[in-house]
Coordinates of C-alpha atoms in Angstrom, one line a residue:
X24 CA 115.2 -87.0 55.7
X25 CA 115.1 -88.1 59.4
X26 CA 112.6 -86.9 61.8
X27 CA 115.6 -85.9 64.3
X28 CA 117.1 -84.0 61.5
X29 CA 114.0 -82.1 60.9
X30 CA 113.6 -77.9 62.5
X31 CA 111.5 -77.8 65.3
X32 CA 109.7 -75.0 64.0
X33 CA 107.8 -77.4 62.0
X34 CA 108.8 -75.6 58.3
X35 CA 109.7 -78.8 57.4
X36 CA 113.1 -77.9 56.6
X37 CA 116.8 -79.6 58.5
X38 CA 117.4 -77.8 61.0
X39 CA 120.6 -76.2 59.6
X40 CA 119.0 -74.8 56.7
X41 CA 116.1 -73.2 59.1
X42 CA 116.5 -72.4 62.2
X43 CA 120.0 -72.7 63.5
X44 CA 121.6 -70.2 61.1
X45 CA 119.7 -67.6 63.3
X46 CA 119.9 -68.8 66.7
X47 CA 123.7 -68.9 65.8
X48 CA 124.0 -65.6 64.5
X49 CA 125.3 -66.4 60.9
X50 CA 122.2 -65.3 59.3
X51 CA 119.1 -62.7 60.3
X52 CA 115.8 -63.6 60.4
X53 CA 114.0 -62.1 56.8
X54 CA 111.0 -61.5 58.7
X55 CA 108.7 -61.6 62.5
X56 CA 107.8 -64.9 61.3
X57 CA 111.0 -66.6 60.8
X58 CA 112.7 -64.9 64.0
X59 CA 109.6 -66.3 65.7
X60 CA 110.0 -69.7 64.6
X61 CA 113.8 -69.3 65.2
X62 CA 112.6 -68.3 68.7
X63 CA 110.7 -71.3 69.2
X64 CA 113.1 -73.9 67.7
X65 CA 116.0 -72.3 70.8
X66 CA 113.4 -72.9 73.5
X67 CA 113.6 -76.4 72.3
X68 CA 117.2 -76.4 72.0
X69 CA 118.1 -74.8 75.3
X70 CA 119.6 -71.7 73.2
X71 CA 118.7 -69.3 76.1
X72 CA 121.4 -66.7 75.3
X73 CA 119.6 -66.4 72.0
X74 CA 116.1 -65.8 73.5
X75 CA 117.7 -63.1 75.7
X76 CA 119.4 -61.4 72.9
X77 CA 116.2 -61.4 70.5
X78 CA 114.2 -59.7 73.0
X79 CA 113.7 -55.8 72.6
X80 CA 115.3 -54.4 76.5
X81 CA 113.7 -51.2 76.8
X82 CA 112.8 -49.6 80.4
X83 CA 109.2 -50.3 79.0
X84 CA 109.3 -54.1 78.3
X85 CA 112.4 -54.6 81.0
X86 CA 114.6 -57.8 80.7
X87 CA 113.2 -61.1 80.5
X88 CA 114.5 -63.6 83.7
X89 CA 117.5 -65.8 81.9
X90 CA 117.0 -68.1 84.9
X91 CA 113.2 -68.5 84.7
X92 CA 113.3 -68.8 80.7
X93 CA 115.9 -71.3 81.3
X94 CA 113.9 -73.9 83.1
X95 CA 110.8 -73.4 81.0
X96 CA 112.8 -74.5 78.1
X97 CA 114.5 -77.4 79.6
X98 CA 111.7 -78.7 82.6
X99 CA 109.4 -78.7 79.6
X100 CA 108.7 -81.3 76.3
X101 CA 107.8 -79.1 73.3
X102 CA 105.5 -80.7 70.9
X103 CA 105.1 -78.2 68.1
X104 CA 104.2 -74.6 66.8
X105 CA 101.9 -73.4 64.7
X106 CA 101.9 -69.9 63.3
X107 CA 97.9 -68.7 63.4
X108 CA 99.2 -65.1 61.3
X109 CA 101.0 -62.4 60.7
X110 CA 99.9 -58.9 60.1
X111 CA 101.4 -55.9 59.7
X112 CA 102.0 -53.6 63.3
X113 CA 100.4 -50.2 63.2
X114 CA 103.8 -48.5 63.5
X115 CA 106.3 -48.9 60.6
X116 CA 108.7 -51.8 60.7
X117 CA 106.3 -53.6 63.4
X118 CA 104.4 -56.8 62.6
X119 CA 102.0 -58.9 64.8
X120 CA 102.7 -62.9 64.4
X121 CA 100.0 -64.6 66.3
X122 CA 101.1 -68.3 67.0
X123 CA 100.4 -71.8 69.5
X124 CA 103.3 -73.3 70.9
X125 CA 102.8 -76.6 72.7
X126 CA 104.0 -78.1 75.2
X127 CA 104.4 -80.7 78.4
X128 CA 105.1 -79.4 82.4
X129 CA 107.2 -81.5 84.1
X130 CA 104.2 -82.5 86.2
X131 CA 103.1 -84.0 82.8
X132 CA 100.2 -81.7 81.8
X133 CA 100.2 -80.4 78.2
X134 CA 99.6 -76.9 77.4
X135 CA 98.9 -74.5 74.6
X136 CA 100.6 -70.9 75.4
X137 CA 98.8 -69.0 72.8
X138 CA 100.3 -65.4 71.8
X139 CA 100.1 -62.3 70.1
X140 CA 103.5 -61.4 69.5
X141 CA 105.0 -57.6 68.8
X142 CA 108.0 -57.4 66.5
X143 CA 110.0 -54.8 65.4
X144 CA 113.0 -54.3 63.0
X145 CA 115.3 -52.0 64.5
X146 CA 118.6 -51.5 62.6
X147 CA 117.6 -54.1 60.1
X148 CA 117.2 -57.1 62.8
X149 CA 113.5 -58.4 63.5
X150 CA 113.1 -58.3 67.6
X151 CA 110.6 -59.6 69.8
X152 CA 109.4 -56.9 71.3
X153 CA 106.4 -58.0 74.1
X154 CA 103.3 -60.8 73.8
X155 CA 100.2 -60.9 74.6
X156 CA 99.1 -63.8 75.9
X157 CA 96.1 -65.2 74.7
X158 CA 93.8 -67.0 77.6
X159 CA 92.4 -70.2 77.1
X160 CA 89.0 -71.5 77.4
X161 CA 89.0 -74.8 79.9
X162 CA 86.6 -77.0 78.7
X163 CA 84.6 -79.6 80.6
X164 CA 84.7 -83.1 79.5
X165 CA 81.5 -85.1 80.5
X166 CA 78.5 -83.8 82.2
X167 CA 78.7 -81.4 85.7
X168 CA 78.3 -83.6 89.0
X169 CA 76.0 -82.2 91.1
X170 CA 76.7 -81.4 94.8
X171 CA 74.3 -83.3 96.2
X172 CA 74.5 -86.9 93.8
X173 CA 76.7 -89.7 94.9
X174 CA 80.6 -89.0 94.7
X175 CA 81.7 -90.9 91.4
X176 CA 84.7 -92.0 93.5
X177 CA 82.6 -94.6 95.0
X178 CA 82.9 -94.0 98.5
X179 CA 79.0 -93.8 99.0
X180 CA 78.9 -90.2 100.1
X181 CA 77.3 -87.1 98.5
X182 CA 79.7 -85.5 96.3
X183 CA 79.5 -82.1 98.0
X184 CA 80.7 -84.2 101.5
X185 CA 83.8 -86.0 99.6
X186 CA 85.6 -85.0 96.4
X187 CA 83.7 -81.9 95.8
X188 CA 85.3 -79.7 98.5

């Protein structure tokens, strides 16, 4: 099996036997996980209608922006998901799917969005209901310049005086 044939959701499965069934409405997602992953694999595939539609519109969550969703999924280069869990929600028919989805900016800096998602089966169809998202830690690579050392750009100047402003 080809790589391009391959789901984006990263099941390992084609694409038509996974994912697209959902987004194109000829099968239901079985579970939070599956409409999750089906969710990832249409931000991939520009399927915005599909996002929009899987999305619980209450005057509580209010409507994600089509236009905004839109250019996230197309000004960006998705690399991958991963599902961290999935729990049970603490009202009936409500489960929790914790999960990394990462990606490329068009400015070419690659990012982890990291959620905790909320979904709900209402009428027999998993929704996404509203996300937490999860903040990430930046990490420093190398040691801390100092204010006052030379500026490692070279320019002969204390650090504090050049780059560090």
């Amino acid at each position: 099996m080809s790589e391009e044939n391959l789901c984006p959701c990263g099941s390992g499965k084609t694409y038509n036997e996974c994912c697209e069934p959902i987004i194109k409405g000829t099968a239901k997602a079985s579970s939070a996980e599956n409409l999750m992953r089906a969710r990832y694999s249409a931000y991939v595939k520009h399927e915005i209608d599909f996002i929009m539609n899987s999305c619980e519109q209450t005057d509580e969550t209010g409507r994600p922006d089509p236009k905004a969703t839109e250019q996230w999924s197309k000004e960006s280069t998705w690399h991958g998901l991963k599902i961290l869990s999935t729990q049970e929600g603490k009202e009936p028919d409500t489960e929790i799917v914790e999960f990394e989805a990462t990606y490329t900016t068009k400015k070419g800096i690659r990012e982890i969005h990291h959620e905790r998602g909320l979904f709900k089966k209402i009428n027999g169809d998993w929704i996404y209901s509203l996300g937490l998202v999860q903040p990430m830690t930046v990490v420093r690579e190398g040691r801390k310049i100092g204010r006052n050392e030379p500026c490692p750009c070279g320019s002969g100047k204390k650090y504090k005086q050049c780059c560090g402003r």
